[in-house]
Short mmCIF file of N, CA and C and ligand atoms in Angstrom, two decimals:
data_model
loop_
_atom_site.label_atom_id
_atom_site.label_comp_id
_atom_site.label_asym_id
_atom_site.label_seq_id
_atom_site.Cartn_x
_atom_site.Cartn_y
_atom_site.Cartn_z
N MET Q 230 4.77 151.66 21.54
CA MET Q 230 5.59 150.43 21.55
C MET Q 230 6.60 150.49 22.70
N ILE Q 231 6.92 149.35 23.26
CA ILE Q 231 7.91 149.33 24.33
C ILE Q 231 9.32 149.30 23.71
N ARG Q 232 10.34 149.57 24.56
CA ARG Q 232 11.72 149.62 24.04
C ARG Q 232 12.09 148.30 23.36
N ASN Q 233 12.96 148.43 22.37
CA ASN Q 233 13.45 147.27 21.60
C ASN Q 233 12.35 146.50 20.87
N THR Q 234 11.25 147.18 20.58
CA THR Q 234 10.24 146.61 19.67
C THR Q 234 9.80 147.72 18.72
N LYS Q 235 9.43 147.35 17.52
CA LYS Q 235 8.80 148.31 16.60
C LYS Q 235 8.07 147.54 15.51
N MET Q 236 7.16 148.24 14.85
CA MET Q 236 6.44 147.63 13.74
C MET Q 236 7.20 147.91 12.44
N LEU Q 237 7.20 146.91 11.56
CA LEU Q 237 7.76 147.07 10.22
C LEU Q 237 6.59 146.93 9.24
N TYR Q 238 6.67 147.66 8.15
CA TYR Q 238 5.59 147.63 7.16
C TYR Q 238 6.16 147.29 5.80
N PHE Q 239 5.51 146.40 5.09
CA PHE Q 239 6.00 145.92 3.80
C PHE Q 239 5.04 146.34 2.69
N PRO Q 240 5.60 146.56 1.50
CA PRO Q 240 4.71 146.86 0.36
C PRO Q 240 4.01 145.59 -0.10
N MET Q 241 2.94 145.75 -0.81
CA MET Q 241 2.23 144.59 -1.35
C MET Q 241 1.90 144.86 -2.82
N TYR Q 242 2.16 143.88 -3.64
CA TYR Q 242 1.85 144.00 -5.07
C TYR Q 242 0.64 143.14 -5.36
N ASN Q 243 -0.39 143.80 -5.81
CA ASN Q 243 -1.68 143.15 -6.03
C ASN Q 243 -1.98 143.21 -7.53
N ASP Q 244 -2.09 142.08 -8.16
CA ASP Q 244 -2.48 142.12 -9.57
C ASP Q 244 -3.53 141.03 -9.80
N LYS Q 245 -3.86 140.83 -11.03
CA LYS Q 245 -4.96 139.89 -11.30
C LYS Q 245 -4.61 138.46 -10.90
N TYR Q 246 -3.31 138.21 -10.64
CA TYR Q 246 -2.88 136.86 -10.25
C TYR Q 246 -2.94 136.64 -8.73
N GLY Q 247 -3.10 137.75 -7.97
CA GLY Q 247 -3.11 137.64 -6.51
C GLY Q 247 -2.18 138.67 -5.89
N LYS Q 248 -1.77 138.40 -4.65
CA LYS Q 248 -0.99 139.39 -3.90
C LYS Q 248 0.40 138.86 -3.59
N LEU Q 249 1.38 139.76 -3.55
CA LEU Q 249 2.77 139.39 -3.27
C LEU Q 249 3.40 140.45 -2.36
N VAL Q 250 4.03 139.99 -1.28
CA VAL Q 250 4.71 140.90 -0.35
C VAL Q 250 6.19 140.54 -0.30
N PRO Q 251 7.08 141.42 -0.77
CA PRO Q 251 8.52 141.14 -0.70
C PRO Q 251 9.11 141.60 0.64
N VAL Q 252 9.96 140.75 1.20
CA VAL Q 252 10.62 141.05 2.47
C VAL Q 252 12.11 140.86 2.24
N GLU Q 253 12.90 141.91 2.45
CA GLU Q 253 14.33 141.82 2.13
C GLU Q 253 15.20 142.04 3.35
N ALA Q 254 16.13 141.10 3.58
CA ALA Q 254 17.11 141.24 4.66
C ALA Q 254 17.92 142.50 4.43
N ASN Q 255 18.16 143.23 5.51
CA ASN Q 255 18.90 144.51 5.45
C ASN Q 255 18.21 145.54 4.54
N GLY Q 256 16.94 145.29 4.25
CA GLY Q 256 16.14 146.23 3.49
C GLY Q 256 14.97 146.62 4.37
N ASN Q 257 13.78 146.07 4.07
CA ASN Q 257 12.65 146.40 4.95
C ASN Q 257 12.64 145.57 6.24
N VAL Q 258 13.58 144.61 6.35
CA VAL Q 258 13.86 143.95 7.63
C VAL Q 258 15.29 144.37 8.03
N PRO Q 259 15.46 144.95 9.24
CA PRO Q 259 16.72 145.65 9.53
C PRO Q 259 17.85 144.75 10.05
N PHE Q 260 17.98 143.54 9.52
CA PHE Q 260 19.10 142.69 9.91
C PHE Q 260 19.31 141.62 8.84
N ASP Q 261 20.42 140.94 8.96
CA ASP Q 261 20.74 139.81 8.09
C ASP Q 261 19.90 138.61 8.53
N VAL Q 262 19.14 138.03 7.64
CA VAL Q 262 18.29 136.89 8.05
C VAL Q 262 19.10 135.60 7.92
N LYS Q 263 19.35 134.93 9.06
CA LYS Q 263 20.11 133.68 9.02
C LYS Q 263 19.24 132.46 9.21
N ARG Q 264 17.99 132.70 9.63
CA ARG Q 264 17.13 131.55 9.96
C ARG Q 264 15.67 131.96 9.79
N VAL Q 265 14.86 131.01 9.36
CA VAL Q 265 13.42 131.23 9.20
C VAL Q 265 12.72 130.04 9.85
N TYR Q 266 11.67 130.30 10.61
CA TYR Q 266 10.82 129.19 11.08
C TYR Q 266 9.38 129.67 11.13
N TYR Q 267 8.47 128.75 11.24
CA TYR Q 267 7.06 129.14 11.32
C TYR Q 267 6.34 128.28 12.33
N ILE Q 268 5.33 128.89 12.95
CA ILE Q 268 4.55 128.24 14.01
C ILE Q 268 3.10 128.21 13.54
N TYR Q 269 2.48 127.06 13.58
CA TYR Q 269 1.10 126.94 13.08
C TYR Q 269 0.42 125.77 13.78
N GLU Q 270 -0.88 125.63 13.54
CA GLU Q 270 -1.71 124.61 14.21
C GLU Q 270 -1.51 124.65 15.72
N VAL Q 271 -1.52 125.86 16.26
CA VAL Q 271 -1.44 126.02 17.71
C VAL Q 271 -2.85 125.82 18.26
N MET Q 272 -2.97 124.96 19.24
CA MET Q 272 -4.30 124.61 19.74
C MET Q 272 -4.90 125.76 20.55
N ASP Q 273 -6.24 125.82 20.56
CA ASP Q 273 -6.97 126.85 21.32
C ASP Q 273 -6.45 126.90 22.75
N GLY Q 274 -6.23 128.09 23.23
CA GLY Q 274 -5.84 128.27 24.63
C GLY Q 274 -4.35 128.10 24.89
N MET Q 275 -3.60 127.69 23.87
CA MET Q 275 -2.17 127.47 24.07
C MET Q 275 -1.41 128.80 24.03
N ARG Q 276 -0.43 128.89 24.89
CA ARG Q 276 0.42 130.07 24.98
C ARG Q 276 1.85 129.60 24.85
N ARG Q 277 2.63 130.22 24.01
CA ARG Q 277 4.02 129.79 23.76
C ARG Q 277 4.97 130.93 24.09
N GLY Q 278 6.24 130.67 23.97
CA GLY Q 278 7.23 131.70 24.20
C GLY Q 278 7.73 131.60 25.64
N PHE Q 279 7.38 132.59 26.47
CA PHE Q 279 7.84 132.63 27.87
C PHE Q 279 9.37 132.64 27.92
N HIS Q 280 9.97 133.50 27.14
CA HIS Q 280 11.42 133.64 27.19
C HIS Q 280 11.83 134.98 26.58
N SER Q 281 13.10 135.29 26.77
CA SER Q 281 13.73 136.43 26.10
C SER Q 281 14.97 135.89 25.38
N HIS Q 282 15.49 136.69 24.48
CA HIS Q 282 16.79 136.38 23.87
C HIS Q 282 17.80 137.43 24.29
N ARG Q 283 19.04 137.01 24.43
CA ARG Q 283 20.09 137.97 24.83
C ARG Q 283 20.51 138.85 23.65
N ASP Q 284 20.71 138.26 22.48
CA ASP Q 284 21.23 139.01 21.34
C ASP Q 284 20.34 138.99 20.10
N LEU Q 285 19.50 137.98 20.00
CA LEU Q 285 18.75 137.76 18.76
C LEU Q 285 17.81 138.91 18.41
N GLN Q 286 17.74 139.22 17.13
CA GLN Q 286 16.68 140.09 16.60
C GLN Q 286 15.76 139.22 15.76
N GLN Q 287 14.47 139.50 15.81
CA GLN Q 287 13.52 138.73 15.01
C GLN Q 287 12.45 139.64 14.44
N ALA Q 288 11.88 139.21 13.30
CA ALA Q 288 10.70 139.87 12.75
C ALA Q 288 9.60 138.82 12.69
N LEU Q 289 8.48 139.10 13.36
CA LEU Q 289 7.37 138.16 13.45
C LEU Q 289 6.27 138.63 12.49
N ILE Q 290 5.89 137.77 11.57
CA ILE Q 290 4.87 138.13 10.57
C ILE Q 290 3.76 137.08 10.63
N CYS Q 291 2.54 137.53 10.82
CA CYS Q 291 1.41 136.59 10.80
C CYS Q 291 0.92 136.53 9.36
N ILE Q 292 1.26 135.45 8.66
CA ILE Q 292 0.95 135.40 7.23
C ILE Q 292 -0.44 134.82 6.97
N HIS Q 293 -1.09 134.31 8.02
CA HIS Q 293 -2.48 133.85 7.88
C HIS Q 293 -3.15 133.90 9.24
N GLY Q 294 -4.41 134.34 9.30
CA GLY Q 294 -5.12 134.40 10.57
C GLY Q 294 -4.58 135.52 11.44
N SER Q 295 -4.61 135.29 12.76
CA SER Q 295 -4.11 136.32 13.67
C SER Q 295 -3.48 135.67 14.90
N VAL Q 296 -2.65 136.46 15.56
CA VAL Q 296 -1.99 136.00 16.79
C VAL Q 296 -1.67 137.23 17.64
N LYS Q 297 -1.75 137.05 18.95
CA LYS Q 297 -1.38 138.14 19.85
C LYS Q 297 0.01 137.87 20.42
N ILE Q 298 0.79 138.95 20.55
CA ILE Q 298 2.13 138.84 21.11
C ILE Q 298 2.22 139.78 22.32
N LEU Q 299 2.48 139.21 23.48
CA LEU Q 299 2.78 140.03 24.65
C LEU Q 299 4.28 140.27 24.66
N VAL Q 300 4.68 141.54 24.68
CA VAL Q 300 6.11 141.87 24.79
C VAL Q 300 6.28 142.66 26.08
N LYS Q 301 7.39 142.37 26.75
CA LYS Q 301 7.49 142.87 28.11
C LYS Q 301 8.96 143.08 28.48
N THR Q 302 9.24 144.16 29.22
CA THR Q 302 10.55 144.35 29.86
C THR Q 302 10.24 144.56 31.35
N PRO Q 303 11.25 144.70 32.18
CA PRO Q 303 10.95 144.96 33.60
C PRO Q 303 10.21 146.28 33.80
N PHE Q 304 10.17 147.13 32.76
CA PHE Q 304 9.65 148.48 32.94
C PHE Q 304 8.31 148.74 32.27
N GLU Q 305 7.89 147.87 31.36
CA GLU Q 305 6.70 148.16 30.56
C GLU Q 305 6.27 146.90 29.83
N GLU Q 306 5.02 146.90 29.37
CA GLU Q 306 4.59 145.78 28.54
C GLU Q 306 3.55 146.25 27.54
N ASP Q 307 3.33 145.43 26.50
CA ASP Q 307 2.44 145.81 25.43
C ASP Q 307 1.90 144.51 24.81
N VAL Q 308 0.73 144.59 24.19
CA VAL Q 308 0.21 143.45 23.43
C VAL Q 308 0.02 143.92 22.00
N VAL Q 309 0.61 143.19 21.06
CA VAL Q 309 0.48 143.53 19.65
C VAL Q 309 -0.33 142.42 18.99
N CYS Q 310 -1.39 142.80 18.28
CA CYS Q 310 -2.15 141.80 17.54
C CYS Q 310 -1.67 141.82 16.09
N LEU Q 311 -1.11 140.71 15.65
CA LEU Q 311 -0.65 140.61 14.26
C LEU Q 311 -1.74 139.91 13.45
N ASN Q 312 -2.19 140.57 12.41
CA ASN Q 312 -3.25 139.97 11.58
C ASN Q 312 -3.15 140.45 10.13
N ASN Q 313 -1.96 140.97 9.77
CA ASN Q 313 -1.79 141.55 8.45
C ASN Q 313 -0.44 141.10 7.89
N PRO Q 314 -0.42 140.36 6.78
CA PRO Q 314 0.86 139.88 6.23
C PRO Q 314 1.78 140.98 5.73
N GLN Q 315 1.27 142.22 5.73
CA GLN Q 315 2.13 143.35 5.32
C GLN Q 315 2.82 144.01 6.51
N GLU Q 316 2.65 143.43 7.71
CA GLU Q 316 3.24 144.02 8.91
C GLU Q 316 4.09 143.00 9.63
N ALA Q 317 5.14 143.47 10.32
CA ALA Q 317 5.92 142.58 11.19
C ALA Q 317 6.15 143.28 12.51
N LEU Q 318 6.27 142.47 13.54
CA LEU Q 318 6.72 143.00 14.83
C LEU Q 318 8.20 142.68 14.95
N TRP Q 319 9.02 143.73 15.01
CA TRP Q 319 10.45 143.54 15.23
C TRP Q 319 10.69 143.47 16.73
N ILE Q 320 11.41 142.45 17.16
CA ILE Q 320 11.77 142.33 18.58
C ILE Q 320 13.29 142.24 18.67
N GLY Q 321 13.89 143.20 19.35
CA GLY Q 321 15.33 143.21 19.56
C GLY Q 321 15.70 142.42 20.81
N PRO Q 322 16.96 142.55 21.24
CA PRO Q 322 17.43 141.80 22.39
C PRO Q 322 16.70 142.15 23.69
N MET Q 323 16.65 141.19 24.57
CA MET Q 323 16.22 141.35 25.96
C MET Q 323 14.77 141.83 26.12
N VAL Q 324 13.90 141.27 25.30
CA VAL Q 324 12.46 141.52 25.44
C VAL Q 324 11.77 140.17 25.69
N TRP Q 325 11.05 140.07 26.76
CA TRP Q 325 10.27 138.87 27.07
C TRP Q 325 9.10 138.79 26.10
N ARG Q 326 8.77 137.60 25.60
CA ARG Q 326 7.64 137.48 24.68
C ARG Q 326 6.80 136.24 24.97
N GLU Q 327 5.48 136.40 24.76
CA GLU Q 327 4.54 135.27 24.83
C GLU Q 327 3.58 135.40 23.66
N MET Q 328 3.31 134.28 22.99
CA MET Q 328 2.42 134.30 21.82
C MET Q 328 1.16 133.49 22.17
N TYR Q 329 -0.02 134.05 21.87
CA TYR Q 329 -1.26 133.37 22.25
C TYR Q 329 -2.40 133.81 21.33
N ASP Q 330 -3.57 133.20 21.54
CA ASP Q 330 -4.74 133.51 20.70
C ASP Q 330 -4.43 133.38 19.21
N PHE Q 331 -3.86 132.25 18.83
CA PHE Q 331 -3.72 131.96 17.40
C PHE Q 331 -5.14 131.68 16.88
N GLU Q 332 -5.64 132.55 16.01
CA GLU Q 332 -7.02 132.39 15.55
C GLU Q 332 -7.08 132.26 14.03
N ASN Q 333 -8.15 131.63 13.56
CA ASN Q 333 -8.37 131.44 12.12
C ASN Q 333 -7.16 130.79 11.46
N ASP Q 334 -6.71 129.70 12.04
CA ASP Q 334 -5.54 128.97 11.52
C ASP Q 334 -4.31 129.88 11.42
N GLY Q 335 -4.06 130.62 12.48
CA GLY Q 335 -2.93 131.56 12.51
C GLY Q 335 -1.60 130.88 12.19
N VAL Q 336 -0.85 131.51 11.30
CA VAL Q 336 0.49 131.02 10.95
C VAL Q 336 1.47 132.17 11.22
N LEU Q 337 2.41 131.93 12.13
CA LEU Q 337 3.39 132.95 12.47
C LEU Q 337 4.73 132.60 11.84
N LEU Q 338 5.15 133.46 10.91
CA LEU Q 338 6.44 133.30 10.23
C LEU Q 338 7.46 134.17 10.96
N VAL Q 339 8.61 133.60 11.29
CA VAL Q 339 9.61 134.36 12.04
C VAL Q 339 10.94 134.37 11.28
N LEU Q 340 11.49 135.58 11.09
CA LEU Q 340 12.80 135.76 10.50
C LEU Q 340 13.76 136.08 11.64
N ALA Q 341 14.88 135.40 11.69
CA ALA Q 341 15.79 135.55 12.83
C ALA Q 341 17.18 135.95 12.36
N SER Q 342 17.85 136.75 13.20
CA SER Q 342 19.15 137.31 12.80
C SER Q 342 20.31 136.34 13.06
N GLU Q 343 20.06 135.25 13.78
CA GLU Q 343 21.14 134.30 14.12
C GLU Q 343 20.64 132.88 13.97
N HIS Q 344 21.59 131.97 13.85
CA HIS Q 344 21.25 130.55 13.88
C HIS Q 344 20.73 130.19 15.27
N TYR Q 345 20.07 129.05 15.35
CA TYR Q 345 19.49 128.62 16.62
C TYR Q 345 20.56 128.25 17.63
N THR Q 346 20.48 128.84 18.81
CA THR Q 346 21.31 128.38 19.91
C THR Q 346 20.56 128.58 21.22
N GLU Q 347 20.47 127.52 21.99
CA GLU Q 347 19.72 127.57 23.25
C GLU Q 347 20.41 128.53 24.24
N ASP Q 348 21.73 128.74 24.07
CA ASP Q 348 22.46 129.64 24.98
C ASP Q 348 21.94 131.07 24.96
N ASP Q 349 21.29 131.45 23.88
CA ASP Q 349 20.81 132.82 23.75
C ASP Q 349 19.47 133.04 24.48
N TYR Q 350 18.84 131.94 24.92
CA TYR Q 350 17.52 132.05 25.55
C TYR Q 350 17.66 132.32 27.04
N ILE Q 351 16.77 133.13 27.58
CA ILE Q 351 16.58 133.21 29.04
C ILE Q 351 15.13 132.77 29.27
N ARG Q 352 14.95 131.62 29.88
CA ARG Q 352 13.60 131.05 30.00
C ARG Q 352 13.00 131.21 31.39
N ASP Q 353 13.81 131.69 32.33
CA ASP Q 353 13.30 131.89 33.69
C ASP Q 353 13.06 133.39 33.90
N TYR Q 354 11.81 133.76 34.27
CA TYR Q 354 11.48 135.19 34.28
C TYR Q 354 12.29 135.98 35.29
N GLN Q 355 12.56 135.38 36.46
CA GLN Q 355 13.33 136.13 37.46
C GLN Q 355 14.75 136.40 36.99
N SER Q 356 15.38 135.41 36.35
CA SER Q 356 16.72 135.63 35.79
C SER Q 356 16.65 136.69 34.70
N TYR Q 357 15.61 136.62 33.88
CA TYR Q 357 15.44 137.62 32.81
C TYR Q 357 15.38 139.03 33.41
N GLU Q 358 14.53 139.18 34.43
CA GLU Q 358 14.36 140.51 35.04
C GLU Q 358 15.68 141.07 35.52
N GLN Q 359 16.48 140.23 36.17
CA GLN Q 359 17.77 140.69 36.69
C GLN Q 359 18.69 141.12 35.55
N GLU Q 360 18.80 140.26 34.53
CA GLU Q 360 19.69 140.58 33.40
C GLU Q 360 19.20 141.80 32.64
N ALA Q 361 17.88 141.91 32.48
CA ALA Q 361 17.31 143.00 31.67
C ALA Q 361 17.51 144.33 32.36
N LYS Q 362 17.40 144.36 33.68
CA LYS Q 362 17.59 145.63 34.40
C LYS Q 362 19.01 146.13 34.18
N VAL Q 363 19.97 145.24 34.21
CA VAL Q 363 21.36 145.62 33.95
C VAL Q 363 21.52 146.05 32.49
N PHE Q 364 20.98 145.24 31.59
CA PHE Q 364 21.10 145.51 30.15
C PHE Q 364 20.55 146.90 29.79
N PHE Q 365 19.34 147.19 30.24
CA PHE Q 365 18.72 148.44 29.82
C PHE Q 365 19.26 149.65 30.57
N ASN Q 366 19.69 149.47 31.81
CA ASN Q 366 20.19 150.63 32.56
C ASN Q 366 21.65 150.90 32.29
N VAL Q 367 22.44 149.84 32.19
CA VAL Q 367 23.89 150.04 32.12
C VAL Q 367 24.37 150.04 30.68
N LYS Q 368 23.78 149.19 29.86
CA LYS Q 368 24.27 149.07 28.48
C LYS Q 368 23.25 149.70 27.53
N GLU Q 369 22.79 150.88 27.87
CA GLU Q 369 21.71 151.52 27.11
C GLU Q 369 22.03 151.60 25.62
N LYS Q 370 23.32 151.80 25.27
CA LYS Q 370 23.63 151.98 23.85
C LYS Q 370 23.41 150.70 23.04
N ARG Q 371 23.23 149.54 23.72
CA ARG Q 371 22.93 148.33 22.98
C ARG Q 371 21.47 148.26 22.54
N THR Q 372 20.64 149.19 23.01
CA THR Q 372 19.26 149.17 22.53
C THR Q 372 19.23 149.78 21.13
N TYR Q 373 18.21 149.47 20.37
CA TYR Q 373 18.20 149.81 18.94
C TYR Q 373 17.22 150.93 18.62
N LYS Q 374 16.58 151.49 19.66
CA LYS Q 374 15.54 152.48 19.38
C LYS Q 374 16.11 153.79 18.91
C1 T46 X 481 10.80 133.05 19.71
C2 T46 X 481 9.36 132.75 19.48
C3 T46 X 481 8.65 133.83 18.72
C4 T46 X 481 14.80 124.51 16.95
O1 T46 X 481 15.33 123.39 16.98
N1 T46 X 481 15.22 125.46 16.07
C5 T46 X 481 14.68 126.70 16.01
O2 T46 X 481 15.11 127.53 15.18
C6 T46 X 481 13.61 127.01 16.92
C7 T46 X 481 12.99 128.40 16.91
C8 T46 X 481 13.19 126.06 17.80
N2 T46 X 481 13.76 124.83 17.82
C9 T46 X 481 13.24 123.80 18.72
C10 T46 X 481 13.51 124.06 20.20
C11 T46 X 481 12.32 123.42 20.88
O3 T46 X 481 12.60 122.05 21.10
O4 T46 X 481 11.81 123.76 18.60
C12 T46 X 481 11.20 123.51 19.84
C13 T46 X 481 10.17 124.56 20.18
O5 T46 X 481 10.83 125.80 20.43
P1 T46 X 481 10.31 126.84 21.53
O6 T46 X 481 9.68 126.12 22.64
O7 T46 X 481 11.46 127.76 21.85
O8 T46 X 481 9.20 127.62 20.70
P2 T46 X 481 8.41 128.96 21.11
O9 T46 X 481 7.23 129.02 20.25
O10 T46 X 481 8.21 129.03 22.58
O11 T46 X 481 9.43 130.15 20.73
C14 T46 X 481 9.81 130.36 19.39
C15 T46 X 481 11.31 130.61 19.31
O12 T46 X 481 12.02 129.55 19.95
C16 T46 X 481 11.72 131.92 19.95
O13 T46 X 481 13.03 132.25 19.55
O14 T46 X 481 11.16 134.18 19.88
O15 T46 X 481 9.12 131.48 18.85
#
């Protein structure tokens, strides 16, 4: 995994009624959840994201189907395929992300540590690269690894 990303794993309770996965803020998700949103019915070939956040932490859970997530810093990149409702991709601050290949009616549920604010987004890759180089080299203690 690249810096400021990690996988989270959730328990699942399976009984004759079906399956249940509990997700708890400050428990198996390592932050206070202030916002939830979900992305679905993404058309074939569509790619979303193309931004980083300055402070936000998020947990991305594919609760149906599958989706690929490209995560990237100026120093490294990785592709994570989410296809298991018992797993989440945690993304901390200053990681570029792109979501694509939503397959089999992929539904991406996202838990976020802050309310929505456009000020937290960096949507231009060159600006991101400049800020991220400073963030990771100079403010290393702000990383969560
Ligand atoms: C992220 C990835 C994984 C809101 O009004 N409130 C919200 O909480 C969110 C997330 C979005 N919006 C509005 C802003 C835009 O007008 O919804 C529209 C689509 O948002 P955006 O183009 O940012 O969506 P994605 O799929 O590119 O990115 C989203 C999140 O914005 C982002 O934080 O990390 O999913």
